[in-house]
mmCIF file of C-alpha atoms and ligand atoms in Angstrom:
data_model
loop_
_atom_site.group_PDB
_atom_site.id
_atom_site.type_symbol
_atom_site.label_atom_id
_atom_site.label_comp_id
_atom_site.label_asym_id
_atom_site.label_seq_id
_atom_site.Cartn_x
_atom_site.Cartn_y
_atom_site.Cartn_z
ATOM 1 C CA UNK A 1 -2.305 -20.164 3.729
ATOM 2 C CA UNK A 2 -5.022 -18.723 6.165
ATOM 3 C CA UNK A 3 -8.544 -17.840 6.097
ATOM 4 C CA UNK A 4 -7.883 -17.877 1.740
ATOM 5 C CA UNK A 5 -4.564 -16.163 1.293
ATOM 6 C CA UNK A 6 -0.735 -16.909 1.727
ATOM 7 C CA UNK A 7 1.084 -15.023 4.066
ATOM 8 C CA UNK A 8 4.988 -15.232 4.717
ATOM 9 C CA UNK A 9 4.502 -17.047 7.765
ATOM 10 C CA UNK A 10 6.658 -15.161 10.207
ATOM 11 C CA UNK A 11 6.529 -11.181 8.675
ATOM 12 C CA UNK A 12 2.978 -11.907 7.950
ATOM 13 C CA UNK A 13 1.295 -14.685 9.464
ATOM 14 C CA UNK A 14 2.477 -14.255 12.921
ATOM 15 C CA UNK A 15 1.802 -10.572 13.580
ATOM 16 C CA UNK A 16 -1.522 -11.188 11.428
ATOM 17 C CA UNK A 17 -2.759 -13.265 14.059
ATOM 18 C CA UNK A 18 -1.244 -11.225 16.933
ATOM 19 C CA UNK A 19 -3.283 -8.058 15.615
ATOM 20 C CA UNK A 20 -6.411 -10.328 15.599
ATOM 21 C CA UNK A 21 -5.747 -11.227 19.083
ATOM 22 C CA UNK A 22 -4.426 -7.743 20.268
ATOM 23 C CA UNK A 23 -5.153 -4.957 18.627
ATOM 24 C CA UNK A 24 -7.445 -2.305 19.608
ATOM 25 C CA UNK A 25 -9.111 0.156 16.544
ATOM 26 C CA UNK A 26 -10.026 3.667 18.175
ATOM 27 C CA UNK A 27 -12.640 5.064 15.680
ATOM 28 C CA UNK A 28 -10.262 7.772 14.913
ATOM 29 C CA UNK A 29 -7.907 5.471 13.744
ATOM 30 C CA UNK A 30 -6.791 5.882 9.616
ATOM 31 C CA UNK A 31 -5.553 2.657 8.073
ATOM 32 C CA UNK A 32 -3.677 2.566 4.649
ATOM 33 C CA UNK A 33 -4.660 -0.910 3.099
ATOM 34 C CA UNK A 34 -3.871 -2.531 -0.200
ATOM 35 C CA UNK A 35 -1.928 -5.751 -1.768
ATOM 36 C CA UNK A 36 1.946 -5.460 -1.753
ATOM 37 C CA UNK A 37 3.645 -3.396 -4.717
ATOM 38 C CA UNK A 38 0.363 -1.460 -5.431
ATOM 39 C CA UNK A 39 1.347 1.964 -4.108
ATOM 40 C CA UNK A 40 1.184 1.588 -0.368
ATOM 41 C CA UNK A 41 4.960 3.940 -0.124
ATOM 42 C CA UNK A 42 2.871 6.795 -2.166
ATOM 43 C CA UNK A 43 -0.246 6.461 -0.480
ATOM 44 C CA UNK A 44 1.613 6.985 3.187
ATOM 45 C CA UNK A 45 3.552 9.539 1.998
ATOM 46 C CA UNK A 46 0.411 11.206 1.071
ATOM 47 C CA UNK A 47 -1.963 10.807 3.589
ATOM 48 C CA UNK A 48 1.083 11.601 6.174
ATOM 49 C CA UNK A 49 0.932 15.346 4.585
ATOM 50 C CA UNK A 50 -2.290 15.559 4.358
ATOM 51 C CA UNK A 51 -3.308 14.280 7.933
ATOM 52 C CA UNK A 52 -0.454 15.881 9.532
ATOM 53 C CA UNK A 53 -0.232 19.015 7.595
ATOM 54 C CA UNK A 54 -1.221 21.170 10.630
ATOM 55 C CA UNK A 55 1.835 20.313 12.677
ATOM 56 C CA UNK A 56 4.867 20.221 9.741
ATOM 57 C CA UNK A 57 3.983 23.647 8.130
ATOM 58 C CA UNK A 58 7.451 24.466 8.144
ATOM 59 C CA UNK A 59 8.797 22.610 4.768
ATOM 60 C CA UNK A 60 12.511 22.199 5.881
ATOM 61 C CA UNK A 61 11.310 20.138 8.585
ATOM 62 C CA UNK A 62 8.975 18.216 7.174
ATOM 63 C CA UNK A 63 9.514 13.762 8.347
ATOM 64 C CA UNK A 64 9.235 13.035 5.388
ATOM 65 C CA UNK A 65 12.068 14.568 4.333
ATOM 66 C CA UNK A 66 14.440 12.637 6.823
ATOM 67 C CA UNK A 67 12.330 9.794 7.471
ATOM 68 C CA UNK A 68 11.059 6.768 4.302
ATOM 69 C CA UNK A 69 6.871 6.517 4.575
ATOM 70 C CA UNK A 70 7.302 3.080 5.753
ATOM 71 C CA UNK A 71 8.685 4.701 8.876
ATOM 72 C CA UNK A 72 6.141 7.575 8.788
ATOM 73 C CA UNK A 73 3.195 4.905 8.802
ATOM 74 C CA UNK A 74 3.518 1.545 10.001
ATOM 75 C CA UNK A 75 3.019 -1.660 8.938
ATOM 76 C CA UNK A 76 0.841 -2.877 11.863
ATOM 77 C CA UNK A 77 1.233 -7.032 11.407
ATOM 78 C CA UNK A 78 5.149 -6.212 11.023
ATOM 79 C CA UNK A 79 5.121 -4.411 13.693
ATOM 80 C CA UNK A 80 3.265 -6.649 15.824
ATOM 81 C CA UNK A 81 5.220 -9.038 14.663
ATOM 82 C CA UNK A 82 8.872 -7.426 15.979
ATOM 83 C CA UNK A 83 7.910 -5.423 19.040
ATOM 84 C CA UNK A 84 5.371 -5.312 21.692
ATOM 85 C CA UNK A 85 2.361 -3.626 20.529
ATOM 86 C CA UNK A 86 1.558 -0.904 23.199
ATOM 87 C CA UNK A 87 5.011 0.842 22.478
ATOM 88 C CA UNK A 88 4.485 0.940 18.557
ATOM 89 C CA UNK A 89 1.191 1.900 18.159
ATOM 90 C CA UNK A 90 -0.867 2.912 21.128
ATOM 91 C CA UNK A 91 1.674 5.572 21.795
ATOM 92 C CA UNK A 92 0.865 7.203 18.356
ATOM 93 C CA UNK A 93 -1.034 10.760 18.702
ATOM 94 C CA UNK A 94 -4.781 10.540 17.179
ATOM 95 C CA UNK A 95 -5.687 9.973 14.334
ATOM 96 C CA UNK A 96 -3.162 7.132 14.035
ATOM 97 C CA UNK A 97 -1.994 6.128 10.901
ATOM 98 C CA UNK A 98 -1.644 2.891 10.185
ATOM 99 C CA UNK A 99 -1.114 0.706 7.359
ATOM 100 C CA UNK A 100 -1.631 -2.795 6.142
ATOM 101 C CA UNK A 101 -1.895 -5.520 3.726
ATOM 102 C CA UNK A 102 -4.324 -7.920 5.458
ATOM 103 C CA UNK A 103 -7.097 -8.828 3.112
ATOM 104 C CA UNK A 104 -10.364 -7.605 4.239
ATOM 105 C CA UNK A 105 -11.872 -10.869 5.728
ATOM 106 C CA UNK A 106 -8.748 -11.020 7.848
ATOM 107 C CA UNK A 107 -8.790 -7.542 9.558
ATOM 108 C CA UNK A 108 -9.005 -7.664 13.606
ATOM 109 C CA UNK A 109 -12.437 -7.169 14.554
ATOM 110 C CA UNK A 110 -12.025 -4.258 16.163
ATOM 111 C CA UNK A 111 -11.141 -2.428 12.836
ATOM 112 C CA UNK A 112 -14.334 -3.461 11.699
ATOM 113 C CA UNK A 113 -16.291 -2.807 14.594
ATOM 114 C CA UNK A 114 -14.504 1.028 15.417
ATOM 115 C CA UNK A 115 -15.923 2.424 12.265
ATOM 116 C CA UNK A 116 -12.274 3.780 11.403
ATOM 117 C CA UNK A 117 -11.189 4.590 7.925
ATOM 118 C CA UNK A 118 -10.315 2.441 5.614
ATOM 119 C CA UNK A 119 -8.083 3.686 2.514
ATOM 120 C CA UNK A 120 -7.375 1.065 -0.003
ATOM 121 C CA UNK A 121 -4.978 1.003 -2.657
ATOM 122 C CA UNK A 122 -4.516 -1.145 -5.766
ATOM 123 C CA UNK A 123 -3.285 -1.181 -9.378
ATOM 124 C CA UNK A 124 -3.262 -3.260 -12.839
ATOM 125 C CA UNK A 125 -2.255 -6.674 -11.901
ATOM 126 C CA UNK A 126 0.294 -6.988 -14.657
ATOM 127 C CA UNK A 127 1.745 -4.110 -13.082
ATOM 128 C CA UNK A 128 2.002 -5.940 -9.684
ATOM 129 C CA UNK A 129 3.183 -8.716 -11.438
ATOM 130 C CA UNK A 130 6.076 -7.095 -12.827
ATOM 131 C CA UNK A 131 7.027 -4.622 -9.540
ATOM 132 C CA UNK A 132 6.494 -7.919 -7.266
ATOM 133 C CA UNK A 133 9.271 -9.811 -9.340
ATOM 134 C CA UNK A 134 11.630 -6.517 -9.072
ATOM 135 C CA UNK A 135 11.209 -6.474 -5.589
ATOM 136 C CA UNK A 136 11.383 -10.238 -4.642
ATOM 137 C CA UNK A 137 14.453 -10.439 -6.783
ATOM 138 C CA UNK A 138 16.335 -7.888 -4.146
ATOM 139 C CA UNK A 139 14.421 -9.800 -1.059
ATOM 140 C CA UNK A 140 15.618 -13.349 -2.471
ATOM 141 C CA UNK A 141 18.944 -12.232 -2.945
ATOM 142 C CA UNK A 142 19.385 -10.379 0.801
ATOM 143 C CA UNK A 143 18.216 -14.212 1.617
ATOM 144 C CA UNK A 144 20.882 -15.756 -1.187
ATOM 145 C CA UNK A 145 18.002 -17.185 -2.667
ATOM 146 C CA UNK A 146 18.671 -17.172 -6.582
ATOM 147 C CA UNK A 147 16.008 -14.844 -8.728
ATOM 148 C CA UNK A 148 13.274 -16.229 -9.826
ATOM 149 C CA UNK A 149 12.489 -16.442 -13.664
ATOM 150 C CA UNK A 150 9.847 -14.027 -15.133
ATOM 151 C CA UNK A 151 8.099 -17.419 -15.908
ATOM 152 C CA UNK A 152 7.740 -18.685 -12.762
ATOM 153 C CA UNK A 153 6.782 -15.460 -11.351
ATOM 154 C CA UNK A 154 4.291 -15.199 -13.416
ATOM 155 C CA UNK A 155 2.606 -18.916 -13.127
ATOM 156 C CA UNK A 156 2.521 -18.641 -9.031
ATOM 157 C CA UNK A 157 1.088 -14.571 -9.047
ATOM 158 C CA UNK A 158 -1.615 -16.313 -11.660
ATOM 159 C CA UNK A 159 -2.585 -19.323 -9.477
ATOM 160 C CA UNK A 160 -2.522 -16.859 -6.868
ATOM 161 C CA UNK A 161 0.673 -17.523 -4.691
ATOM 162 C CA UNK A 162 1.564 -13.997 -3.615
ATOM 163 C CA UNK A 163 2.257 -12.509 -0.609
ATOM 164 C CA UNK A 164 -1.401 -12.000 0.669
ATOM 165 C CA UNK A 165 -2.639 -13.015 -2.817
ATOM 166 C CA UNK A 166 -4.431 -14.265 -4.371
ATOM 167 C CA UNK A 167 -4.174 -11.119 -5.623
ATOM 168 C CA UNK A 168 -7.738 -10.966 -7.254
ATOM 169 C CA UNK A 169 -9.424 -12.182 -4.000
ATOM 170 C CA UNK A 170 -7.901 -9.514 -1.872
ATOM 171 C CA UNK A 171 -9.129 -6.788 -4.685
ATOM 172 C CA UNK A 172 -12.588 -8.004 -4.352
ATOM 173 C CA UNK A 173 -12.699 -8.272 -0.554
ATOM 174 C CA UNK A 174 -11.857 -4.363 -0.331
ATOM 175 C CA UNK A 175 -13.752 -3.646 -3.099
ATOM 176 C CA UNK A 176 -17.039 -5.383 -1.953
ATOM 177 C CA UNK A 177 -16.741 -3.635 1.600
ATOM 178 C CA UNK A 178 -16.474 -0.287 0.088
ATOM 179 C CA UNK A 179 -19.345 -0.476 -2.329
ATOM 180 C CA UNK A 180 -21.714 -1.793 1.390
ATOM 181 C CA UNK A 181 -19.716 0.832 3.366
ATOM 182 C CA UNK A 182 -18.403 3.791 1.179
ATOM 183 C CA UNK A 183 -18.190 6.402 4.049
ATOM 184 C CA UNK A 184 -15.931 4.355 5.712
ATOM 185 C CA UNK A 185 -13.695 2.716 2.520
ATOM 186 C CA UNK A 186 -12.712 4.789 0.098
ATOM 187 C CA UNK A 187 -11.474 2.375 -2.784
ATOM 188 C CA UNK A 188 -8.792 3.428 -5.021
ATOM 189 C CA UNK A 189 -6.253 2.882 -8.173
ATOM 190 C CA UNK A 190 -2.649 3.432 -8.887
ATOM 191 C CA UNK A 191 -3.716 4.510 -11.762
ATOM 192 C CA UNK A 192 -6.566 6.914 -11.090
ATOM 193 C CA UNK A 193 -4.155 8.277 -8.612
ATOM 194 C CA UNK A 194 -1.231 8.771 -11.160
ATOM 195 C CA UNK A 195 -4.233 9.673 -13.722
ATOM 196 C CA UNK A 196 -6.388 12.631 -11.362
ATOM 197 C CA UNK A 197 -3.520 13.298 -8.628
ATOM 198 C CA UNK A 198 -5.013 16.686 -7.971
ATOM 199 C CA UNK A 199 -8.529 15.359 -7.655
ATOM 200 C CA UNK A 200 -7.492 12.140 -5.532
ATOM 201 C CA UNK A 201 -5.634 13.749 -2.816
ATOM 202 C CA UNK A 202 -8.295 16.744 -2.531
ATOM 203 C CA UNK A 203 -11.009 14.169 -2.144
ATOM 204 C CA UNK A 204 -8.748 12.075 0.214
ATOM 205 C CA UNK A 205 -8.891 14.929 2.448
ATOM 206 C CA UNK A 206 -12.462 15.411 2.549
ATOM 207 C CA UNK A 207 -12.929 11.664 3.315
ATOM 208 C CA UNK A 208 -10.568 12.044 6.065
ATOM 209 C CA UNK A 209 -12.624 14.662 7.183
ATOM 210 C CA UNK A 210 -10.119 17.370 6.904
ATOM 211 C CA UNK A 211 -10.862 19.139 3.280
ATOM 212 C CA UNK A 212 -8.322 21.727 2.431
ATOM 213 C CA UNK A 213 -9.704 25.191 2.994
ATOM 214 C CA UNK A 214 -10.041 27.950 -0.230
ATOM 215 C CA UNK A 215 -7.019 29.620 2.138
ATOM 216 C CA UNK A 216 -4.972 25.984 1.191
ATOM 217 C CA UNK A 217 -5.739 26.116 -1.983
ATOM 218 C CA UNK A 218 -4.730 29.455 -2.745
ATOM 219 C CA UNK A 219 -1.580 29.045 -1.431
ATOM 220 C CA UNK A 220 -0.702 25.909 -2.892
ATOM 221 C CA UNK A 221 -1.196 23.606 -0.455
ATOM 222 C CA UNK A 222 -2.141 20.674 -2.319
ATOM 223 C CA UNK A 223 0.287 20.845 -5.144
ATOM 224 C CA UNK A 224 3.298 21.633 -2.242
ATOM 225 C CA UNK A 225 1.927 17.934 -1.086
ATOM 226 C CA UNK A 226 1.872 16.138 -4.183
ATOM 227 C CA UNK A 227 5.516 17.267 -5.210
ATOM 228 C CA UNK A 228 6.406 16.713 -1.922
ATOM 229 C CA UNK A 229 5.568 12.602 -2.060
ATOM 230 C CA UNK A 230 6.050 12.564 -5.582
ATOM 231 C CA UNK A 231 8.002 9.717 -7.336
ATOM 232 C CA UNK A 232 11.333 11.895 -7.551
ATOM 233 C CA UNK A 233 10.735 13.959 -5.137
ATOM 234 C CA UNK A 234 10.937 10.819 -2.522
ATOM 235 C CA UNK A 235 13.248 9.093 -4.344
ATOM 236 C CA UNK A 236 15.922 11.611 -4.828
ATOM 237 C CA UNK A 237 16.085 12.485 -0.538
ATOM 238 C CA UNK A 238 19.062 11.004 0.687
ATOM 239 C CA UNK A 239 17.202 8.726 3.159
ATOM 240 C CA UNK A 240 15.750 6.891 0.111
ATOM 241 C CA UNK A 241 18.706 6.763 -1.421
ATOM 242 C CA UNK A 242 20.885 5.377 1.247
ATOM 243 C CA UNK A 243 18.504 3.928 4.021
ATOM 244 C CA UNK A 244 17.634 1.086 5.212
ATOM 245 C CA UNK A 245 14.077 -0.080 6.165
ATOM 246 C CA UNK A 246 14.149 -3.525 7.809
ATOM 247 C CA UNK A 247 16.272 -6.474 7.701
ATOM 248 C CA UNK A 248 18.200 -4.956 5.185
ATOM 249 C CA UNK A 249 15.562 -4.111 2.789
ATOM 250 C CA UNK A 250 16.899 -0.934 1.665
ATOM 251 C CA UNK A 251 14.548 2.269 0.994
ATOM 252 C CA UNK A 252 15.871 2.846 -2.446
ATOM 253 C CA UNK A 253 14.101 -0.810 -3.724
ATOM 254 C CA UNK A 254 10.437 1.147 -2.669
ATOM 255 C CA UNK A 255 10.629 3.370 -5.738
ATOM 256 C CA UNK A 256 11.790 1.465 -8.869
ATOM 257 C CA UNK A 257 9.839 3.300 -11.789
ATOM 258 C CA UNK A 258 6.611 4.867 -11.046
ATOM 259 C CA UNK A 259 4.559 4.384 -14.435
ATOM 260 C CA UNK A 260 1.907 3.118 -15.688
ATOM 261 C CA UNK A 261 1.955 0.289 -18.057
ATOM 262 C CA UNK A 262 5.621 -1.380 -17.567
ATOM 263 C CA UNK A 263 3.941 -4.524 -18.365
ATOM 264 C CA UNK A 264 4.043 -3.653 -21.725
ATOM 265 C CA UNK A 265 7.956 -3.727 -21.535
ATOM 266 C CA UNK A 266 7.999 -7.327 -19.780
ATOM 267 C CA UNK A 267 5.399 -10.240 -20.418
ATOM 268 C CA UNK A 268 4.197 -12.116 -23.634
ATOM 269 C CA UNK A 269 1.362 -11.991 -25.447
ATOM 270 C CA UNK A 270 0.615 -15.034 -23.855
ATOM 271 C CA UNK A 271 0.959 -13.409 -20.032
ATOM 272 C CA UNK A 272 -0.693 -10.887 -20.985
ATOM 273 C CA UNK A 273 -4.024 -12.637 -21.986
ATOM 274 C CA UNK A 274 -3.911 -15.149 -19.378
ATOM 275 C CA UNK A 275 -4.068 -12.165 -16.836
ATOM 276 C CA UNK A 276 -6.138 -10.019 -18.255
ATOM 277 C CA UNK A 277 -8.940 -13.363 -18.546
ATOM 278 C CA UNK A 278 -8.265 -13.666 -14.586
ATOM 279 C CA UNK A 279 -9.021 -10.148 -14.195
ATOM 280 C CA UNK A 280 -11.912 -10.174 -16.104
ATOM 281 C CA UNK A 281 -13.611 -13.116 -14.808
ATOM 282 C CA UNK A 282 -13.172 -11.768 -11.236
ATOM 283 C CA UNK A 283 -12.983 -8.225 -11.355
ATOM 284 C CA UNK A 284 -14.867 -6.924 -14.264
ATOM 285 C CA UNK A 285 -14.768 -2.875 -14.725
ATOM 286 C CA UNK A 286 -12.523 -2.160 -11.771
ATOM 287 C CA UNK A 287 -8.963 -2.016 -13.756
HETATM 288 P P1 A3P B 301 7.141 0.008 -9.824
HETATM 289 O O1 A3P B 301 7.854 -1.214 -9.346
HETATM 290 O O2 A3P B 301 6.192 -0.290 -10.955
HETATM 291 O O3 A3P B 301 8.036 1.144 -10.145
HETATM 292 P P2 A3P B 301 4.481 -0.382 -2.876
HETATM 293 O O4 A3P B 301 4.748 0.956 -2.323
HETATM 294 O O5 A3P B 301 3.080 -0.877 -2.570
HETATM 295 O O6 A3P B 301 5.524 -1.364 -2.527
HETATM 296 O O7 A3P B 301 4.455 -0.228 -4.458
HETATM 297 C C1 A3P B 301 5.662 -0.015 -5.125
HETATM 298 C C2 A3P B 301 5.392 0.618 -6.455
HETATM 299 O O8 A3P B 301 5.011 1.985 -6.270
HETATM 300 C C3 A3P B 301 6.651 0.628 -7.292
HETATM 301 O O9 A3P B 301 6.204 0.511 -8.651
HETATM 302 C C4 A3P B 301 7.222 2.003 -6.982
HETATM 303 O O10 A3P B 301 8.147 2.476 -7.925
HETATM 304 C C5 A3P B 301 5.954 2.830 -6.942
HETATM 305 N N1 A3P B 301 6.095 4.082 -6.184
HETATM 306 C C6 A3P B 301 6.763 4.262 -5.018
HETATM 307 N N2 A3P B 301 6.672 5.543 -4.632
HETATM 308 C C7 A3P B 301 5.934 6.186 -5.556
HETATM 309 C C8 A3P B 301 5.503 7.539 -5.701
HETATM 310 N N3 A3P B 301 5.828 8.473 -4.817
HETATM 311 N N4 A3P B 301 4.758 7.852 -6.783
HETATM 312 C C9 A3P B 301 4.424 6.908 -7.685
HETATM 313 N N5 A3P B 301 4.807 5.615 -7.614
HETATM 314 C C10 A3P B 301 5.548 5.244 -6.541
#
């Protein structure tokens, strides 16, 4: 645990702290933020087309057809972590996109300071709940750890042992910052996105400062970008079928089944109310 939240303490942890230490914001800079398993592959795929749609106009050659988001935007405490900083990031053409899930109070200083953008991304803890203990259950086995029961899944996520959880606390951190600071936060749902995807990614744009033009519209920019990062649009590209993203997490475990509300197919009644009191107490009228 540091500074409030658990962190793995090598994919995390260490390239947390190295970030702290080393990394430089430029104000330019556009960083994807959010808790794991809330959306973060979508939410790169999108703002990838969107900030870069002025150099991939051509379709056919669009990255994100040959490459998975997590390779399109990276991870900047894993990728502190595995390789030097200067060639991953400071190489990048401006605005770089960046992503991470360091809660708010953790962020190097110079994110806070450079008056970059700050996207965040979460969703319905129940959902998290239930993608986390999907996704874990591939992790733990590439580690031959056995699976974890939906039980105890559910009893450390509610006492708050997640990856960068508690999961509440990191919520509120991003959601206090953006309420002090909304020109530079723009705070955001799973489920508002998935609910108003037209609306989201046309206001992402004009918080990026790059609105789509009547021109864009007309032609069908926006809708070219949403089927483009779409659930089954990523999924189905060969890369996410048969790719690997790092140490042997494989692409294809980054889109498992898109919806709303598979909750409802997975914990008790019991689950169910003990989450939804957490949620209440601490984040009342955000989910
Ligand atoms: P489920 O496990 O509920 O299906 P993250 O990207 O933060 O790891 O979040 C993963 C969740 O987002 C998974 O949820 C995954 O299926 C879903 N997801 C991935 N790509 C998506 C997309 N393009 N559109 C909607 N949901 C997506």
């Amino acid at each position: 645990m540091y500074e409030g939240f658990w962190y793995h303490p090598m994919y995390g942890l260490e390239g947390t702290l190295f970030a702290k230490d080393h990394f430089q914001a430029h104000p330019t800079d556009v960083f994807l933020t959010s808790p794991p398993k809330c959306g973060t592959t979508w939410l790169k795929a999108l703002i990838f087309a969107i900030v870069k749609r002025t150099c991939h106009t051509n379709c056919t050659n669009h990255p994100l057809l040959a490459m998975n988001p997590h390779d399109c935007v990276p991870f900047l405490e894993f990728n502190f972590f595995v390789a030097p900083p200067s060639r991953v990031v400071d190489n990048s053409p401006s605005p770089r996109l960046l992503a991470t899930h360091i809660p708010y109070t953790s962020l190097p200083e110079s994110v806070l300071i450079s008056n970059c953008k700050i996207i965040y991304i979460c969703r319905n803890p129940k959902d998290v709940l239930v993608s986390t203990w999907y996704f874990m259950a591939k992790l733990r086995a590439n580690h031959e750890l056995p699976p974890l029961s939906l039980e105890e899944a559910f009893e450390l996520f509610s006492k708050g042992i997640s990856g960068y959880g508690p999961f509440w606390d990191h919520v509120l951190g991003y959601w206090k910052a953006s309420q002090e600071l909304p020109h530079q936060i723009y705070f955001l749902t799973y489920e508002e996105m998935t609910r108003d995807t037209l609306v989201r990614v046309k206001s992402l744009a004009e918080f990026l400062g790059q609105p789509f033009t009547l021109e864009e519209e007309r032609k069908g920019v926006v809708e070219e970008i949403i089927d483009l990062c779409s659930f089954d649009g990523l999924r189905n590209l060969e890369v996410n079928k048969s790719g690997s993203y790092w140490k042997g997490v494989k692409n294809d475990g980054f889109f498992r089944k898109g919806k709303v509300g598979d909750w409802k197919n997975h914990l008790t009644t019991q689950m169910i109310e003990s989450l939804d009191k957490i949620t209440n107490e601490k984040l009342q009228g955000i989910f």
